[in-house]
Coordinates of C-alpha atoms and ligand atoms in Angstrom, one line a residue:
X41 CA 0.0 0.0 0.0
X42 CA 1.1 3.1 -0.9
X43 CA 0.9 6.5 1.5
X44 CA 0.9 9.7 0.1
X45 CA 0.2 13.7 1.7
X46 CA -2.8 14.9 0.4
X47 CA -0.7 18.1 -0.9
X48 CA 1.2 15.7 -3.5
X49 CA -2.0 14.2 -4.1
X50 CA -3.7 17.1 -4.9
X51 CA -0.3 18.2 -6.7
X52 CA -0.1 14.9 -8.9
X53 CA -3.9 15.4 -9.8
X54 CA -3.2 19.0 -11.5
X55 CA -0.2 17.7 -13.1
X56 CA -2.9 15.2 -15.3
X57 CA -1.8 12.2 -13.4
X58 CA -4.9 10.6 -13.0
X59 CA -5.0 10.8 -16.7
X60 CA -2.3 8.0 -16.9
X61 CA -4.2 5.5 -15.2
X62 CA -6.6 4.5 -17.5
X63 CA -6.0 1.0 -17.8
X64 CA -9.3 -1.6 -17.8
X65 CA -8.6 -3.5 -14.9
X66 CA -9.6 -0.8 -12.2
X67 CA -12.6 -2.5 -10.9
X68 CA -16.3 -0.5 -10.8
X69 CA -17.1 0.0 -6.9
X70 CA -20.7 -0.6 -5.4
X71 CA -21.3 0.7 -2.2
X72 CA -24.8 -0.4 -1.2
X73 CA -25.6 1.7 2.6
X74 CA -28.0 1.2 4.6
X75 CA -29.6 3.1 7.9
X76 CA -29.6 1.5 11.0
X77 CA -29.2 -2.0 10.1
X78 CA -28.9 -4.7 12.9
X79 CA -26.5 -7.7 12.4
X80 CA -29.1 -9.9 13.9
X81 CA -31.7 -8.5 10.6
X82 CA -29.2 -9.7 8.0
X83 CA -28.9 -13.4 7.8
X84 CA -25.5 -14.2 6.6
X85 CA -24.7 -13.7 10.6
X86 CA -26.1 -16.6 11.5
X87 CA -29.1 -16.6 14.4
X88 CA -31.6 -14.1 12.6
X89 CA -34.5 -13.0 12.7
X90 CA -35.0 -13.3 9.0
X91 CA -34.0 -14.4 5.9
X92 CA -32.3 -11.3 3.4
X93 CA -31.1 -13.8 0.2
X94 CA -29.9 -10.6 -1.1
X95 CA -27.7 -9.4 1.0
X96 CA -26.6 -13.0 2.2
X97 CA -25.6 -13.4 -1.8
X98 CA -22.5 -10.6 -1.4
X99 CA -21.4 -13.0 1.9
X100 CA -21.6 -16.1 0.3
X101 CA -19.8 -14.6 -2.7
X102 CA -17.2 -12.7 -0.8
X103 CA -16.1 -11.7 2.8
X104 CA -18.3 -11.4 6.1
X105 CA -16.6 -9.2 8.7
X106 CA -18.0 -10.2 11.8
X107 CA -16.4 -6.8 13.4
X108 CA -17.1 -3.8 11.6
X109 CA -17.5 -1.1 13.6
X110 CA -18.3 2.2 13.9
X111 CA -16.4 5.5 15.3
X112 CA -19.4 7.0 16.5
X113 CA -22.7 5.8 15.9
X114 CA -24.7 7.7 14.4
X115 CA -25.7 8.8 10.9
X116 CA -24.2 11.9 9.9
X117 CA -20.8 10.8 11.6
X118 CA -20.8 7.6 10.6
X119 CA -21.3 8.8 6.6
X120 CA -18.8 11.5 7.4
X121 CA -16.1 8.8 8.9
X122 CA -17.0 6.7 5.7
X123 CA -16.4 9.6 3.4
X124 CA -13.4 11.2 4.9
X125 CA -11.5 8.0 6.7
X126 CA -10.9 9.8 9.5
X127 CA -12.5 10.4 13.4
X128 CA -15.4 13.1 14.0
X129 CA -12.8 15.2 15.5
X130 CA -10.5 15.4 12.5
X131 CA -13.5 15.7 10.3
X132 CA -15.8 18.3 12.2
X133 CA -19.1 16.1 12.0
X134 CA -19.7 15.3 15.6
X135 CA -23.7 15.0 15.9
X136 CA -26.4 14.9 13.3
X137 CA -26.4 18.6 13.8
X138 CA -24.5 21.1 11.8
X139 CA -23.2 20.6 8.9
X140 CA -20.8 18.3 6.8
X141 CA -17.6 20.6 5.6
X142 CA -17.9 19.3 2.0
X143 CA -14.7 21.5 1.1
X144 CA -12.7 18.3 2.8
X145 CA -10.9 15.6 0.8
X146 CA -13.1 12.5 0.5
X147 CA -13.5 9.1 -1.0
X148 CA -15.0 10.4 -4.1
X149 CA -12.9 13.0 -4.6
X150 CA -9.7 10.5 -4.7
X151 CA -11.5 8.3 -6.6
X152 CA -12.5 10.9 -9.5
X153 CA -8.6 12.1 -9.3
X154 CA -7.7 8.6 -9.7
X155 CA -10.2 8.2 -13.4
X156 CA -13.2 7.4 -11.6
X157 CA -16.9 8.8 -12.4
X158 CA -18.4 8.9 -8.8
X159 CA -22.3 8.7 -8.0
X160 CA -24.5 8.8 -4.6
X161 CA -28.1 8.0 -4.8
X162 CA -30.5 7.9 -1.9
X163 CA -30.0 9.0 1.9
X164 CA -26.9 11.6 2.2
X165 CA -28.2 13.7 5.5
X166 CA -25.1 15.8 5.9
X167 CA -26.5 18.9 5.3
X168 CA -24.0 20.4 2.6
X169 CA -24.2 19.4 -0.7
X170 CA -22.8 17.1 -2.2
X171 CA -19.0 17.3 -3.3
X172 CA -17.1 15.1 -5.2
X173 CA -19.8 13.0 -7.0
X174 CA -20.6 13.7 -10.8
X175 CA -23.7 12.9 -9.8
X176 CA -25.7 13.3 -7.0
X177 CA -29.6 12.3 -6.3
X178 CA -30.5 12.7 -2.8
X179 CA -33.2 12.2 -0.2
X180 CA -34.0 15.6 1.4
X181 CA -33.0 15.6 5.1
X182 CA -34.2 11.9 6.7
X183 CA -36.1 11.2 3.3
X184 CA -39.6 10.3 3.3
X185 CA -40.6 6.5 2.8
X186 CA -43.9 7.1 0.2
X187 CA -43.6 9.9 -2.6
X188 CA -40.1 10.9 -1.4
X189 CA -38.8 14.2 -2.4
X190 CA -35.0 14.1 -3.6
X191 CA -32.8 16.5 -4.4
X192 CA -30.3 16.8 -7.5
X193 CA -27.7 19.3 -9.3
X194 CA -31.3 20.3 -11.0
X195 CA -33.0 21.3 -8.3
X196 CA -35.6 19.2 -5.6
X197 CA -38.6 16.7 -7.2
X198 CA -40.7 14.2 -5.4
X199 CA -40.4 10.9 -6.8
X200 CA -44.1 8.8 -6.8
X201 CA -43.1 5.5 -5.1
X202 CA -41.7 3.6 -1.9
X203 CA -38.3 5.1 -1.1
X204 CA -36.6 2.0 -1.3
X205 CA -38.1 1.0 -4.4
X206 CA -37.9 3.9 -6.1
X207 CA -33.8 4.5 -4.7
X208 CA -33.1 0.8 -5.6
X209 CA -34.7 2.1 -9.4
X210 CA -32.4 4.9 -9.8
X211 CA -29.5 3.1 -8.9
X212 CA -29.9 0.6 -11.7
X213 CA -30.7 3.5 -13.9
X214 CA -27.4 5.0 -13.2
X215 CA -25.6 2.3 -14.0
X216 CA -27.4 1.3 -16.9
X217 CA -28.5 4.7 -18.9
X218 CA -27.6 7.7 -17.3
X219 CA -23.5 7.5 -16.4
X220 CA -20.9 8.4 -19.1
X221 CA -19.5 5.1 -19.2
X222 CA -15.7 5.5 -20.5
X223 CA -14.6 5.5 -16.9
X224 CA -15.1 2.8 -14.6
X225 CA -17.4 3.8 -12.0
X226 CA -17.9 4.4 -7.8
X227 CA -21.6 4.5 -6.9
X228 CA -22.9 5.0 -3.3
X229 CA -26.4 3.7 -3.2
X230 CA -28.0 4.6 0.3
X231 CA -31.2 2.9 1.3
X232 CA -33.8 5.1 3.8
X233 CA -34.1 1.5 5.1
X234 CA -34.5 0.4 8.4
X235 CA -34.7 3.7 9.9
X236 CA -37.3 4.5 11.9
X237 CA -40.2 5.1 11.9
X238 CA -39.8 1.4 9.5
X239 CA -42.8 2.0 7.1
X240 CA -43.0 -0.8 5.2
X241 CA -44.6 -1.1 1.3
X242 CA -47.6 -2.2 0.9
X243 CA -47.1 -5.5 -0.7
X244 CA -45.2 -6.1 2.9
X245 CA -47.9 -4.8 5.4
X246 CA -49.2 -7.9 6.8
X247 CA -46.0 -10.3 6.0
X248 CA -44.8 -10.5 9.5
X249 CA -48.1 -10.4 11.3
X250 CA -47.9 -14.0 12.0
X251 CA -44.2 -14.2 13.1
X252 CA -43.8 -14.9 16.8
X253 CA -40.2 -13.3 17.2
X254 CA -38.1 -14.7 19.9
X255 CA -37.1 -12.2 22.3
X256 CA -33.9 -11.0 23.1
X257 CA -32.8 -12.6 27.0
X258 CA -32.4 -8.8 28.0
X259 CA -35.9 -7.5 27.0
X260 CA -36.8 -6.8 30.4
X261 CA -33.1 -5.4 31.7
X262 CA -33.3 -3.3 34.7
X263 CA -30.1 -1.5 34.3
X264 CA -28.2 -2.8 37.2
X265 CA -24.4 -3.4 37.3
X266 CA -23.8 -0.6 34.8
X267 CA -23.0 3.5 34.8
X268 CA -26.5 5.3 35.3
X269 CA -27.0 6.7 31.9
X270 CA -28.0 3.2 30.8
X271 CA -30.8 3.4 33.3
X272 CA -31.4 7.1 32.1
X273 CA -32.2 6.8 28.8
X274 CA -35.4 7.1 26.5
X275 CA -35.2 4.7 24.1
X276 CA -36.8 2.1 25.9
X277 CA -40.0 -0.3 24.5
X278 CA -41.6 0.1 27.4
X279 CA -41.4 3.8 28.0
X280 CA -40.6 5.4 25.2
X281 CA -41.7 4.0 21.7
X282 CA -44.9 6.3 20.3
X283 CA -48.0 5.9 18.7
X284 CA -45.8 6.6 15.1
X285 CA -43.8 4.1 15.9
X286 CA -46.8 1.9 16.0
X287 CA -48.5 3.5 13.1
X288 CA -51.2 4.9 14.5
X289 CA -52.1 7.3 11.5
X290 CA -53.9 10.7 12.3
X291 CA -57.1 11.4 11.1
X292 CA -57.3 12.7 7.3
X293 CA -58.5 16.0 8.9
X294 CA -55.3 15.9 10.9
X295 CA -52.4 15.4 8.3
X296 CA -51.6 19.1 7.8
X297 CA -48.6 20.6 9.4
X298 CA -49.5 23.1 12.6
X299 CA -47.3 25.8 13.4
X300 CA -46.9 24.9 16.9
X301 CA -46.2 21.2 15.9
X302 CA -42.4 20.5 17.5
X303 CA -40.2 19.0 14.7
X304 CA -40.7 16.0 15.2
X305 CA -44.6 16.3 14.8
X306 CA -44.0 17.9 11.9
X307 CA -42.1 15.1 10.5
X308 CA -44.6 12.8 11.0
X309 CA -47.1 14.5 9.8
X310 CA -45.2 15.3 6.2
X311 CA -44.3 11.4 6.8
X312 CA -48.0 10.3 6.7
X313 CA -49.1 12.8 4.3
X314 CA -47.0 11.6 1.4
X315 CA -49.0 8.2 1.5
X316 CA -52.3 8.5 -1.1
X317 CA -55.1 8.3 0.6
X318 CA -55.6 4.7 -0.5
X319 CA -52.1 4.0 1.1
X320 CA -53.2 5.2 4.3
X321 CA -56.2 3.7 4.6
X322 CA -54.2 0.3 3.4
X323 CA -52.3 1.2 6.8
X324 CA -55.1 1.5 9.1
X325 CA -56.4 -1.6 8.1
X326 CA -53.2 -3.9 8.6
X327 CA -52.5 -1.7 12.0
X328 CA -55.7 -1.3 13.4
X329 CA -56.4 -4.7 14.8
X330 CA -52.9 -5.4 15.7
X331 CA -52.7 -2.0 17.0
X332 CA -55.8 -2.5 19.4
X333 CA -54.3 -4.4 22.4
X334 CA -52.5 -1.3 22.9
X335 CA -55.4 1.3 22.0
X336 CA -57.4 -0.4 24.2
X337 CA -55.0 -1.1 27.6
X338 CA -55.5 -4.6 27.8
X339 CA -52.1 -5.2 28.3
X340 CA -50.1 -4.5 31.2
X341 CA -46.5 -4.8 32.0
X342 CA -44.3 -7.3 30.2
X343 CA -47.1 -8.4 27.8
X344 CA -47.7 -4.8 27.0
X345 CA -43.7 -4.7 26.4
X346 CA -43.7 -8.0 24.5
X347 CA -46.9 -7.3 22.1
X348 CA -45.1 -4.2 21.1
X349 CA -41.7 -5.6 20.8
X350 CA -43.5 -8.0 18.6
X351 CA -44.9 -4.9 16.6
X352 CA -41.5 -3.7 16.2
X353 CA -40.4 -6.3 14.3
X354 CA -42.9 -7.1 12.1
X355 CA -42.4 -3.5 10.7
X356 CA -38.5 -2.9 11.2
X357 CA -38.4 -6.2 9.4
X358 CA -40.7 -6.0 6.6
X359 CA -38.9 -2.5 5.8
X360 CA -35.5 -4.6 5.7
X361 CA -37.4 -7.6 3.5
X362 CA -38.2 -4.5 0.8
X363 CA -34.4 -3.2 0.7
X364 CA -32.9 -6.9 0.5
X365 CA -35.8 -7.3 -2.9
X366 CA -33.8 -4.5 -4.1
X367 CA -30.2 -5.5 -3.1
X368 CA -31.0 -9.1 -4.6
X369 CA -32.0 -6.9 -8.0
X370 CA -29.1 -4.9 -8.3
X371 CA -27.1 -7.7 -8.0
X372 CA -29.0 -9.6 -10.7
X373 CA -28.5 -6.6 -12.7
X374 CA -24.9 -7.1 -11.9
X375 CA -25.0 -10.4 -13.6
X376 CA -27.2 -10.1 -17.0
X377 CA -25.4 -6.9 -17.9
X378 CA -21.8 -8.4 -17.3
X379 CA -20.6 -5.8 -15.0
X380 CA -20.5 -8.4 -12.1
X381 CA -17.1 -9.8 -12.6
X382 CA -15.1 -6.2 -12.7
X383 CA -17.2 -4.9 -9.6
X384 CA -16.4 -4.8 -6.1
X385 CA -19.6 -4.7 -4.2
X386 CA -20.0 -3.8 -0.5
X387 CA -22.9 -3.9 1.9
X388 CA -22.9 -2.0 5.5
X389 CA -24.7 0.4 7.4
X390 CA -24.5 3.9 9.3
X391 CA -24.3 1.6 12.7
X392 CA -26.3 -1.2 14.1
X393 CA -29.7 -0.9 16.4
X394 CA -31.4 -2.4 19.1
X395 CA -34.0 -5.1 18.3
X396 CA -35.1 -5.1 21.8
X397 CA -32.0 -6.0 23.4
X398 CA -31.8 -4.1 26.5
X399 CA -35.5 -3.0 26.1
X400 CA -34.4 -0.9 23.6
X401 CA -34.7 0.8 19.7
X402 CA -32.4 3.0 18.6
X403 CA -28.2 3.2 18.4
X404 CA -25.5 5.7 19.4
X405 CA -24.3 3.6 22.6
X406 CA -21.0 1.8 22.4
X407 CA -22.5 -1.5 23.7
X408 CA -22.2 -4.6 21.1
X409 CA -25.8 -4.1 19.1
X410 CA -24.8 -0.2 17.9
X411 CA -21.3 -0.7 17.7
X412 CA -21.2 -3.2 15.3
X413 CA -22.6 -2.8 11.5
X414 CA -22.7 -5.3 9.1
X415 CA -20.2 -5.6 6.2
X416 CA -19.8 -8.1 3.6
X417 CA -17.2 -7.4 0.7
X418 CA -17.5 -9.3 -2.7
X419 CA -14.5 -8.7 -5.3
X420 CA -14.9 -11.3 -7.5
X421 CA -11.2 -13.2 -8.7
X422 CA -9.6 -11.7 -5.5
X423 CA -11.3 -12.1 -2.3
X424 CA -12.8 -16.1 -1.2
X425 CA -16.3 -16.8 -1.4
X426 CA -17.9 -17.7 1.8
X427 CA -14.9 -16.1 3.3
X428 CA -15.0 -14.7 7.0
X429 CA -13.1 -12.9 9.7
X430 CA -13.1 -11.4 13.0
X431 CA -10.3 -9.0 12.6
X432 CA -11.2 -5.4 14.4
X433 CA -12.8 -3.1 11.6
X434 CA -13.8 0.5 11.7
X435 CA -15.9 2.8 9.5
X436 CA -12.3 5.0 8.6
X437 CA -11.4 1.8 7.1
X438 CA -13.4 1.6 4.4
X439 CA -12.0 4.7 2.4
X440 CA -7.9 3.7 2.7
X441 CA -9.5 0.0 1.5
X442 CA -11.6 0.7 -1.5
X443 CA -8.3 3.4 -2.8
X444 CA -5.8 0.5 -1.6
X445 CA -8.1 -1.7 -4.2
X446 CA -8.0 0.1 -7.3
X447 CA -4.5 0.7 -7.0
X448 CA -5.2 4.5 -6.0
X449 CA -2.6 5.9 -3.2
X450 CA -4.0 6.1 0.3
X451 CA -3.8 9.7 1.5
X452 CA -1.7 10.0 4.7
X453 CA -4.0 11.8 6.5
X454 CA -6.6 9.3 6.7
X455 CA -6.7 7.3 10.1
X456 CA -8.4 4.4 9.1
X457 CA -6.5 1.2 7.5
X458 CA -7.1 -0.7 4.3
X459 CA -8.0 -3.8 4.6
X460 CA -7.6 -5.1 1.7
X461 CA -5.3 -7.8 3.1
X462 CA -7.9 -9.8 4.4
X463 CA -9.7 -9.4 1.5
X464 CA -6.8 -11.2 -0.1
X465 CA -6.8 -14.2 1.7
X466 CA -3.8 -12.9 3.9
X467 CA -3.8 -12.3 7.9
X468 CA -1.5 -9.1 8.1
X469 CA 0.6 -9.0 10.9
X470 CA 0.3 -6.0 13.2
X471 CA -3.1 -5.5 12.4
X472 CA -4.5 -3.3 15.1
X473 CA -5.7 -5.0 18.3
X474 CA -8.6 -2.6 19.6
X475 CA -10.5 -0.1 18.1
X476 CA -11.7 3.6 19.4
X477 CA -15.2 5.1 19.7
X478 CA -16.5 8.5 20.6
X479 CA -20.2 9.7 20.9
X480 CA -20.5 13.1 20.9
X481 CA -24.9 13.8 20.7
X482 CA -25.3 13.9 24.5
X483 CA -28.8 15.3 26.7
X484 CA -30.8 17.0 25.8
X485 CA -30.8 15.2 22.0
X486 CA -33.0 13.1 21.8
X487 CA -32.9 9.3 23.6
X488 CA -30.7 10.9 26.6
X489 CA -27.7 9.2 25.7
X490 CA -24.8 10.2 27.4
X491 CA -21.6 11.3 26.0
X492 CA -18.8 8.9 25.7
X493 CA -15.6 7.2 24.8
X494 CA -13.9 4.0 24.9
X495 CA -11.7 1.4 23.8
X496 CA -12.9 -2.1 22.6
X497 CA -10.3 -5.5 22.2
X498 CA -11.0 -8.8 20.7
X499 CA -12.1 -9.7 24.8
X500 CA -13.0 -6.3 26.6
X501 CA -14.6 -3.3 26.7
X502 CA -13.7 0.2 28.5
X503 CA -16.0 2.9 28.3
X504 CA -16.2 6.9 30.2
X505 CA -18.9 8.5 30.0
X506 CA -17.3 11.7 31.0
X507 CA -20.1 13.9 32.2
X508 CA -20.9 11.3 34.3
X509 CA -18.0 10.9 35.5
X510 CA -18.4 7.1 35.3
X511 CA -16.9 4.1 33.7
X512 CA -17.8 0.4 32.6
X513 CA -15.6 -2.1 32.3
X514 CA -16.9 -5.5 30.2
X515 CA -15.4 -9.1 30.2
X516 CA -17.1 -10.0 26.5
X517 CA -16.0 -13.4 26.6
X518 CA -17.6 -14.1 30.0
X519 CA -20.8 -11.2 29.4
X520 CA -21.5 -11.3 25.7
X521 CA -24.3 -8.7 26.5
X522 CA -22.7 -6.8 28.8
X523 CA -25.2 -6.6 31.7
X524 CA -22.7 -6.0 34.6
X525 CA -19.4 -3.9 34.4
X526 CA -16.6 -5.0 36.3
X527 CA -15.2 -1.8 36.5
X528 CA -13.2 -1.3 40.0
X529 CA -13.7 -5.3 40.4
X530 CA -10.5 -6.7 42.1
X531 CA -10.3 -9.8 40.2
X532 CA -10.2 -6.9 36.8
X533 CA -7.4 -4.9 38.6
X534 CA -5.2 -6.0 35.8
X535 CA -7.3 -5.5 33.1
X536 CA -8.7 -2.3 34.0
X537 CA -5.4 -0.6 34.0
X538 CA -4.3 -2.1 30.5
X539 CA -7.2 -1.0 29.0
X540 CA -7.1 2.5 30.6
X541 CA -3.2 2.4 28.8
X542 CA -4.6 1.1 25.4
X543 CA -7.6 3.9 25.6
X544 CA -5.1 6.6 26.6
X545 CA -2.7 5.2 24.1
X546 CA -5.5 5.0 21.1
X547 CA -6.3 9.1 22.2
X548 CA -3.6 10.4 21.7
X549 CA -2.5 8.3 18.1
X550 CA -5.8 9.7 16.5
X551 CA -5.3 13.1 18.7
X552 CA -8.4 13.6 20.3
X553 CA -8.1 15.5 23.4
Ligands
SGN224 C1 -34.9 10.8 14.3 C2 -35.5 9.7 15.1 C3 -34.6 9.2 16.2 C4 -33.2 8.9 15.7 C5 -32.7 10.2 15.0 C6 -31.3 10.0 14.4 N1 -36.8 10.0 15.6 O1 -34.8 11.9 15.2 O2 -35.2 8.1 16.8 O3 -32.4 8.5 16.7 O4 -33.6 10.5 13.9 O5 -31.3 8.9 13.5 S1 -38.1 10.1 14.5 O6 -39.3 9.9 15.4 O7 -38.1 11.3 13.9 O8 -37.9 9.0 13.6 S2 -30.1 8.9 12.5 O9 -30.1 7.6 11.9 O10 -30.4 9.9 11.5 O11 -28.9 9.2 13.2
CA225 CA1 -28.6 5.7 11.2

């Protein structure tokens, strides 16, 4: 692999040297993203709740890392740690707030200096505009699921349709009618899918209402053993899941925005109102008697909690059915128009979520479920099919590994690693032993979630949560779902203090002080 400053870069660009590489062996790259998908909703992990043949395909054809992580989870971060390759403090994107410096040196903008034409369809939710894509056809904001309205180079037009569907169109589009084609290509295609509220389509409505889902062991977690913001939360089934999230509709005398609606009224209310009429009313009718337990306070404590963890699912996992319909397609795409052989294709997420595990929906915590996001790599003629590892991954990988693959020099500014290696078949030595993690979107944002940092190993987990002033300390061989810290346990001393050296250590290598 080969490092170079991003001032030569830029220098070698200007002097026409990305004109030289123009040889047909650079592979086209495929970056399929999604929003808040859980490894336990993809079914390539083993133990799902599910079955998504699509996205299993780009496993069984390639590489399934089983740790991929994230540097901070959640969505505008996690797409600005994708783009750039580097930590929320070195990029500027800390919470979903504010917006992404696009002026930066990105992904796409390497790839374009190194002969690409670059593309991003779908979710972007960075606030700036696009840079560094030739072409660019974005949600607006969090996107709407029904009659989204997107945004392009031409100005903002609402697209009739289910966001998925209609995103999972225009990617194949792209590919087959609308890009130049003398260049070999980079396209970001970023799914709405599975973010909340989980809206499914219509041909999906009643497809899980059936399912009995097991429940995760720590449904009914009461918090003990760990640092009090786990406690304080609001992300919890029992306490804090809404009527939207159930899809209780408003009334059709209701849908208009009010001016004292808070935001988040007023995103539901633009959410529902893209829906026809007929769509609506196709939604009341699937939700209504499934709904009515609830309406009607016939259940009480953990059934209450279980019927709507069951509710939950049936919607968070008919909304991932209708983007793995469209994953499956692209690929077959893929394969009748011959670009499948020269194309690396890559599936992940902006972070994992809670399917109930702790009680919960939702990310941002650096416990297991929203640390982790899925990632599967197929690069056909290079990488194994039905290959696996559980080498330590990060987001700020993904940018040094995709520039590492097409032969493109990785700037020496970006933090993460390629790892290509792996890809390859090869076990590199020195590979890094722990990862780093920062969450920035503290209280008062929304789901209470306290600030934090840590440091994660193949075994345990060290986190501060520094308003707090508190720590956790997990044994992740003996407490897979971390339920009771052993921070300040004597039988830890040990540990404790190596990790506090490795955490220390990781800080000041990535400079965040
Ligand atoms: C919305 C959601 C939250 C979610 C954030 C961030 N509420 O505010 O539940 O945590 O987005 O999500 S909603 O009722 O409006 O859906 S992120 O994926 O964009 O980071
Ligand atoms: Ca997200």
């Amino acid at each position: 692999m080969i490092r170079l400053t991003s001032f030569l870069l830029l220098s070698l660009t200007l002097l026409g040297w990305s004109g030289l590489a123009q040889t047909g062996d650079r592979p086209n790259i495929i970056l399929i993203f999604s929003d808040d998908h859980a490894l336990r909703a993809v079914s390539a992990y083993g133990d799902a709740l599910i079955e998504t043949p699509g996205i299993d395909r780009i496993a069984h054809e390639g590489m399934l890392f089983r740790h991929a992580t994230v540097t901070n989870s959640i969505c505008g971060p996690s797409r600005a740690a994708l783009l750039t390759g580097k930590f929320s403090h070195v990029n500027g994107k800390f919470t979903n707030g504010g917006l992404f410096d696009g002026s930066q040196s990105t992904l796409p903008k390497y790839l374009q200096a190194h002969g690409y034409e670059t593309a991003i369809i779908g979710k972007w939710h960075l606030g700036s505009e696009p840079t560094g894509f030739d072409h660019w056809d974005i949600l607006r904001g969090q996107g709407e699921y029904f009659q989204p309205t997107f945004i392009s180079a031409r100005g903002e037009a609402v697209f009739g349709g289910y966001a998925t569907d209609v995103i999972g169109r225009k990617t194949i589009d792209w590919i087959e009618r609308q890009r130049a084609g003398d260049k070999p290509f980079f396209l970001m295609s970023q799914h709405k899918a599975p973010h909340r509220e989980w809206f499914p389509p219509l041909r999906h409505l009643n497809l899980y209402a059936d399912t009995v889902f097991p429940e995760p062991e720590s449904l009914f977690d009461t918090y003990q053993g760990r640092a009090s913001g786990a406690a304080q939360q609001e992300m919890t089934l029992a306490r804090h899941f809404t009527d939207r999230d159930l899809k209780f509709l408003p009334d059709e005398a209701e849908l208009a925005v009010r001016p004292d609606d808070t935001r988040r009224e007023a995103g539901w209310r633009n959410m529902v109102s893209r829906l026809t009429p007929g769509q609506r009313q196709a939604y009341r009718d699937a939700f209504e008697q499934r709904n009515r337990p609830l309406v009607e306070g016939t259940l009480s404590g953990g059934d209450r909690v279980r019927h709507i963890y069951q509710r939950y699912m049936q919607d968070y996992l008919a909304v991932v059915t209708a983007m793995d319909e469209n994953i499956g397609r692209l690929l077959d795409y893929l394969d009748e128009s011959g670009l499948a052989a020269n194309t690396i294709v890559i599936y992940t997420s902006d972070q994992g979520f809670y399917l109930g595990e702790h009680g919960w929906y939702d990310k941002r915590w650096m416990y297991e479920e929203s640390l982790h996001a899925p990632l599967l790599v197929r690069w056909p003629g290079v990488t194994a099919p039905g290959s696996e590892t559980s080498a330590l991954i990060q987001n700020i990988d993904i940018a040094p590994t995709l520039l590492d693959a097409v032969g493109a020099p990785v700037p020496e500014d970006m933090q993460g690693e390629s790892f290509t290696p792996f890809l390859r078949g090869g076990e590199p030595a020195g590979w890094r032993d722990a990862i780093y993690y920062h969450y920035y979107e503290g209280p008062p944002a929304v789901h209470a979630v306290p600030r934090h940092y840590g440091v994660r190993s193949a075994r345990y987990k060290l986190i501060h949560y520094y308003d707090l002033g508190e720590w956790e300390l997990f044994d992740l061989e003996r407490d897979p779902d971390e339920m009771q810290s052993v921070y300040g346990d004597p039988d830890y001393r040990d540990v404790q203090a190596g990790m506090l050296e490795r955490l220390q250590a990781l800080r000041s290598r990535y400079g965040d002080n």
